[in-house]
XYZ file of C-alpha atoms in Angstrom:
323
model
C 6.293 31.560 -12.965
C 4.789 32.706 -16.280
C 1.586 31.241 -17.725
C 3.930 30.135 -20.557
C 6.846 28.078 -18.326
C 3.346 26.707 -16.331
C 2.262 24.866 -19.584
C 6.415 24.049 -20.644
C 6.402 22.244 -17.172
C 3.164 20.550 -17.785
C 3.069 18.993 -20.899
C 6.612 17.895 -19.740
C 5.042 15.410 -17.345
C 2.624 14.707 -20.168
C 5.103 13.734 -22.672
C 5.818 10.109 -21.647
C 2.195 9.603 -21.381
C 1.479 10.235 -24.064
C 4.075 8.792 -25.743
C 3.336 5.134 -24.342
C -0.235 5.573 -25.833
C 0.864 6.040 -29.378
C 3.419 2.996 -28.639
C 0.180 1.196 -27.319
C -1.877 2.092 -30.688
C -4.146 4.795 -28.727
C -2.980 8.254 -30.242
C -3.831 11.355 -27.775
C -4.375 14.401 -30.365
C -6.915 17.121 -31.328
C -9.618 17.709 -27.963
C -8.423 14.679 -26.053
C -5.229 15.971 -26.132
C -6.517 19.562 -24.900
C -8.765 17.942 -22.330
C -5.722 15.824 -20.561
C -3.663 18.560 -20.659
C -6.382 20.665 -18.800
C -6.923 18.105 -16.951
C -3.411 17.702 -15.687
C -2.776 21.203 -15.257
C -5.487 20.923 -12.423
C -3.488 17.951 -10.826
C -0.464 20.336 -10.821
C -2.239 23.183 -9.120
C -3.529 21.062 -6.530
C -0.338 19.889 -5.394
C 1.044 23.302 -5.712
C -1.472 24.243 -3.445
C -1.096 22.225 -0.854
C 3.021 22.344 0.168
C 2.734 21.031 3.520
C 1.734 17.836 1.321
C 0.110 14.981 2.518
C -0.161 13.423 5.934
C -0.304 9.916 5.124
C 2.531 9.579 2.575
C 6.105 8.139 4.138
C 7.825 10.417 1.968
C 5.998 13.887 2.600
C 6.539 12.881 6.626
C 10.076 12.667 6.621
C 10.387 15.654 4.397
C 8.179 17.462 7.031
C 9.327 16.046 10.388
C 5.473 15.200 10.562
C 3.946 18.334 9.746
C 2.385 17.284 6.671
C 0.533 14.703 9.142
C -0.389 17.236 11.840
C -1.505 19.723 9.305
C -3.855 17.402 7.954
C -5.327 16.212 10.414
C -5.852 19.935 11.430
C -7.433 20.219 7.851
C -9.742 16.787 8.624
C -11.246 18.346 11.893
C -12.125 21.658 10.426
C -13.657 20.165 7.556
C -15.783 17.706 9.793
C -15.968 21.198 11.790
C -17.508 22.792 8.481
C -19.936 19.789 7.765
C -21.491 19.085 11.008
C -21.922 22.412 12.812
C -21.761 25.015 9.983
C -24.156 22.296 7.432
C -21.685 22.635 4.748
C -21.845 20.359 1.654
C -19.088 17.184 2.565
C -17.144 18.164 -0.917
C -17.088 21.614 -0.211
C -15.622 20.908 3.259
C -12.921 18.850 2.539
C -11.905 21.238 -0.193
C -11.515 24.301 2.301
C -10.413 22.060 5.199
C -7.518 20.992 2.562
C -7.099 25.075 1.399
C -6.941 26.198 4.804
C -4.275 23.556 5.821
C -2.491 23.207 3.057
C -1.893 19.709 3.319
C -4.319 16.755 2.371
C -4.927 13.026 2.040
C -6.440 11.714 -0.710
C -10.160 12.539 0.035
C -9.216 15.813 0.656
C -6.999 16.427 -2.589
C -10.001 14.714 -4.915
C -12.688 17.389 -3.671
C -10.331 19.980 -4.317
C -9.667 18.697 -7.282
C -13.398 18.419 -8.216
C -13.680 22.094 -6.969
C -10.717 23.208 -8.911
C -11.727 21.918 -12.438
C -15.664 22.673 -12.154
C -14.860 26.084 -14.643
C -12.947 23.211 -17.731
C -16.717 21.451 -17.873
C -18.978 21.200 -20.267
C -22.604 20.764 -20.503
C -23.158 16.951 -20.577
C -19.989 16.243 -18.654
C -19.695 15.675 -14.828
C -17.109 15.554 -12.393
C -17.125 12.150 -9.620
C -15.221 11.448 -6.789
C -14.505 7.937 -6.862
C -13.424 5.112 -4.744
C -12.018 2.099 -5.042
C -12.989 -1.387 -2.951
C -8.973 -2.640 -3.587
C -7.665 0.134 -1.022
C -8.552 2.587 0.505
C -8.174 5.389 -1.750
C -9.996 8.348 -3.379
C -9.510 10.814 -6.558
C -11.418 13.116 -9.194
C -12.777 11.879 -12.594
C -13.858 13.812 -15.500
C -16.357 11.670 -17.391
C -19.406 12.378 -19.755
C -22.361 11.807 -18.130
C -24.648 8.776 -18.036
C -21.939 6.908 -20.004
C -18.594 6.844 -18.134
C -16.310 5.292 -20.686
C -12.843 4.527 -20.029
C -11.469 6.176 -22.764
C -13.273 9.351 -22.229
C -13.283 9.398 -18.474
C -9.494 10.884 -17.161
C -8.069 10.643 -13.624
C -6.918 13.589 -11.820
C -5.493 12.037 -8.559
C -2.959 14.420 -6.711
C -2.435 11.882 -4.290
C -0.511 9.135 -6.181
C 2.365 10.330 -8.759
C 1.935 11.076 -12.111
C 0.065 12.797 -14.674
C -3.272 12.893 -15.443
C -4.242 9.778 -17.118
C -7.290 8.293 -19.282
C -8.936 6.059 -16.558
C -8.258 3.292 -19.431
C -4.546 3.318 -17.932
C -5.181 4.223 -14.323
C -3.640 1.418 -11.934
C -6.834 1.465 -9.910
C -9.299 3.052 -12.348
C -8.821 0.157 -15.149
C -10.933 -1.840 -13.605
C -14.508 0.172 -13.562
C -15.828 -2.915 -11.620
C -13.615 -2.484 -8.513
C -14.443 0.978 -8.588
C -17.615 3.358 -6.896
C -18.186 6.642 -7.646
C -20.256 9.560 -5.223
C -20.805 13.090 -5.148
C -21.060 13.852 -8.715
C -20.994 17.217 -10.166
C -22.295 18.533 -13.331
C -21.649 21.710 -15.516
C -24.127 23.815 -13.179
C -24.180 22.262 -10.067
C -19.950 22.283 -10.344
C -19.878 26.313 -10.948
C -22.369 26.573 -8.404
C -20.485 24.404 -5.810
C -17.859 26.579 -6.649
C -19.288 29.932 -6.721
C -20.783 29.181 -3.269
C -17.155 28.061 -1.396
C -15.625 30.901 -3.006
C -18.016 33.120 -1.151
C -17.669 31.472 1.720
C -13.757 31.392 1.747
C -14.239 35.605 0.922
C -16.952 36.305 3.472
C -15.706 34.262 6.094
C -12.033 33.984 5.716
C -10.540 35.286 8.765
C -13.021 33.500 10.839
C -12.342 30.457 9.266
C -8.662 30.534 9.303
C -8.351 31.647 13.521
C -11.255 28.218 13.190
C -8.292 26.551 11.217
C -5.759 27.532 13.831
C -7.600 26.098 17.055
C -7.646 22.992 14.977
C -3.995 23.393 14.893
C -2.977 24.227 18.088
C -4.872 21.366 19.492
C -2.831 18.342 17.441
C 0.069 17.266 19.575
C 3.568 18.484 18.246
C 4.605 15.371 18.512
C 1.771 13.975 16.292
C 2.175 11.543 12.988
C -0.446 9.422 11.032
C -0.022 5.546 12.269
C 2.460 3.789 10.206
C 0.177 1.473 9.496
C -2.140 3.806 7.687
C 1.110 5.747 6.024
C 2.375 5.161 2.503
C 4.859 4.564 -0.027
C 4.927 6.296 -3.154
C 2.151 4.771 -5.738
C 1.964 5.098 -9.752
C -1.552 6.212 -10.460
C -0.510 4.543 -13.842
C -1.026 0.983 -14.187
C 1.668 -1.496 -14.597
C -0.442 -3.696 -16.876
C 0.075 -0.251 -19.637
C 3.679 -0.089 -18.576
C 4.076 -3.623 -18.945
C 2.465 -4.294 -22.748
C 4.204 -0.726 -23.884
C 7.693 -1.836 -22.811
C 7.326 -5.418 -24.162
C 5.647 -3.360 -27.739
C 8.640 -1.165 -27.644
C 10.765 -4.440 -28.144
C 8.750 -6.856 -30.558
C 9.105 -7.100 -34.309
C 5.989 -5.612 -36.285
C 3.271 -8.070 -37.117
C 2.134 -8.407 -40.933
C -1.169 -6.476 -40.082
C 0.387 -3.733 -38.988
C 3.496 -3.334 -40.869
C 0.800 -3.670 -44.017
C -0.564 -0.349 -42.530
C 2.167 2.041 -42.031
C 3.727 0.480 -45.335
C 6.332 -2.100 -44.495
C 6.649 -4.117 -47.677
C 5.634 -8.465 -47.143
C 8.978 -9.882 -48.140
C 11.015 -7.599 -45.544
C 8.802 -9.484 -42.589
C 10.634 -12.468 -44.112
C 14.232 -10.649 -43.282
C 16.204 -12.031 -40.408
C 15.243 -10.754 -36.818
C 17.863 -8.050 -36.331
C 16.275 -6.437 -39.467
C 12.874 -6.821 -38.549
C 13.844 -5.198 -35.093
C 15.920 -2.443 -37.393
C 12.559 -1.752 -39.171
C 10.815 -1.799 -35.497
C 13.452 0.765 -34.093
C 12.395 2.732 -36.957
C 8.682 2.695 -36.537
C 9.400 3.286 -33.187
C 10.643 7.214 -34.022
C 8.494 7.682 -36.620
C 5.780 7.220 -34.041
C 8.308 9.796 -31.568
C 8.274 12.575 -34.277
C 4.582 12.374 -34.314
C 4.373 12.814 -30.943
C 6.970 15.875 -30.831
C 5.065 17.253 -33.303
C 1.772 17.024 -32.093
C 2.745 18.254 -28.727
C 4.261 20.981 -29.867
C 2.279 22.385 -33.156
C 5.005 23.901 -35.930
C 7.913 21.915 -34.628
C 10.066 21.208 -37.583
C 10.903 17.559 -38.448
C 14.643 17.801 -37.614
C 14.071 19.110 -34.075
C 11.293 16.433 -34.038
C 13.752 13.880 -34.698
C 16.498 15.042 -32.087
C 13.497 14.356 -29.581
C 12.328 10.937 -30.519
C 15.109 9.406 -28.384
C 14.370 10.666 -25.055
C 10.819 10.549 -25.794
C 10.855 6.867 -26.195
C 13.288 6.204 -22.992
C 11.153 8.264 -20.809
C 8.018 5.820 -22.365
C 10.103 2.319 -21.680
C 11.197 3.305 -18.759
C 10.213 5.731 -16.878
C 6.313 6.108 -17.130
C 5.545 4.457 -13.877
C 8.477 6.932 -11.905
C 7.911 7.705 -8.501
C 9.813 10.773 -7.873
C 13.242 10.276 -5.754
């Protein structure tokens, strides 16, 4: 796949996203834009890389008679292998335990996420791994550091489905209160972290992999994570955003707003099918901005022929789960 159809696919995935947050009065443009589409490109190649998928999901079990689940839990021992008797860092572990299985749980997918994106950040930035006290559950953020706003901070979780998202929307970020975060990395610790497992995956890859494949050997064919401790699919995006973007999509403009972007007073006094006419029609205006600023030179008529779809996918299917 060309580097071209790689960033076609991604922003793809974006597109609803960031759709709902111009519905939602939170325009993504300019370097956010560029930094959550980094961001989810990283989410994308950590899922790519790990096609055994992960051992605790119900759907990535069936698909693998199990072997997601026995895979992983190959990939847990050699990274607890890694930690305890070889005095790796615990990140850098559970990054090459995931690698060298290629299959993960969440832990293992947010350290390889960390690992992954440690080149995209800048000096003042840092990368977390963060947990949260509703479930048991771990991913990657990308914040600034010392001041970890929501609306700079974005999630890359390639456990749960979805894009990346602005921990703002995240259905388990939102809340920064029920959340903890660990094992921070800044702009030189990060590409040192990295430098060093990438030496360490060169210098010591076959003995690490015939490692790997004791691990393997030794998990029961039969083996599968406890149903109690295996999943169904999970949004990482919140339902509160879905929820208050759907019910935005619907409601007539307020006199505030429609002052703003130019609606004349006496047409708020029209009856409600108008109003909701003169909604509909904010509504794509707001779509051929989008279109446009997703893709840069995209004439206004081809802008327009997307608006439609771009505003279904936002209503209604920005929380999707896959099949």
């Amino acid at each position: 796949m060309g580097a071209e159809e790689v960033y076609r696919q991604n922003d793809a995935r974006l597109r609803p996203y960031v759709m709902a947050r111009a519905i939602d009065g939170r325009v993504v443009d300019g370097e956010d834009l560029a930094r959550l589409r980094q961001a989810n490109l990283t989410v994308d190649a950590i899922r790519q890389s790990l096609p055994m998928g992960r051992g605790n999901a119900a759907a990535d079990v069936e698909r693998t008679a199990g072997e997601s689940s026995r895979s992983t839990e190959a990939g847990i021992n050699m990274a607890s292998h890694l930690e305890r008797d070889a005095h790796w860092n615990v990140t850098l572990a559970r990054a090459a335990g995931a690698l060298l299985a290629r299959a993960a749980n969440c832990d293992g997918r947010a350290a390889l996420s960390v690992m992954a994106h440690t080149p995209h950040v800048q000096p003042g930035e840092a990368l977390y791994q963060v947990t949260s006290s509703k479930i048991g559950h771990v991913w990657a953020e990308w914040r600034r550091e010392g001041n970890p706003r929501l609306d700079f901070a974005l999630v890359m979780d390639a456990w749960m489905e979805g894009p990346a998202v602005f921990a703002s929307d995240g259905q388990l970020s939102e809340q920064p209160g029920l959340t903890n975060s660990y094992f921070n990395f800044s702009h030189v610790s990060g590409l040192a972290a990295r430098a060093q497992m990438d030496a360490l995956l060169s210098n010591a890859g076959d003995a690490l992999q015939a490692r790997f494949m004791q691990e393997r050997l030794a998990i029961p064919p039969d083996f599968r994570t406890a149903p109690r401790l295996t999943y169904s699919a999970m949004s990482v995006i919140s339902r509160g955003f879905e929820l208050r973007v759907q019910k935005k999509l619907a409601r007539t403009v307020v006199a505030p707003k429609a002052s703003r972007v130019g609606v004349p007073p006496k047409a708020l006094a029209a009856p409600r099918s108008q109003q909701m006419a003169r909604r509909e029609v904010l509504n794509d205006v707001l779509a051929v901005g989008v279109a446009r600023t997703m893709t840069p030179g995209l004439g206004i008529k081809a802008a327009q022929g997307e608006a439609p779809e771009l505003l279904h996918a936002a209503g209604h299917r920005l929380r999707d789960k896959g099949p």
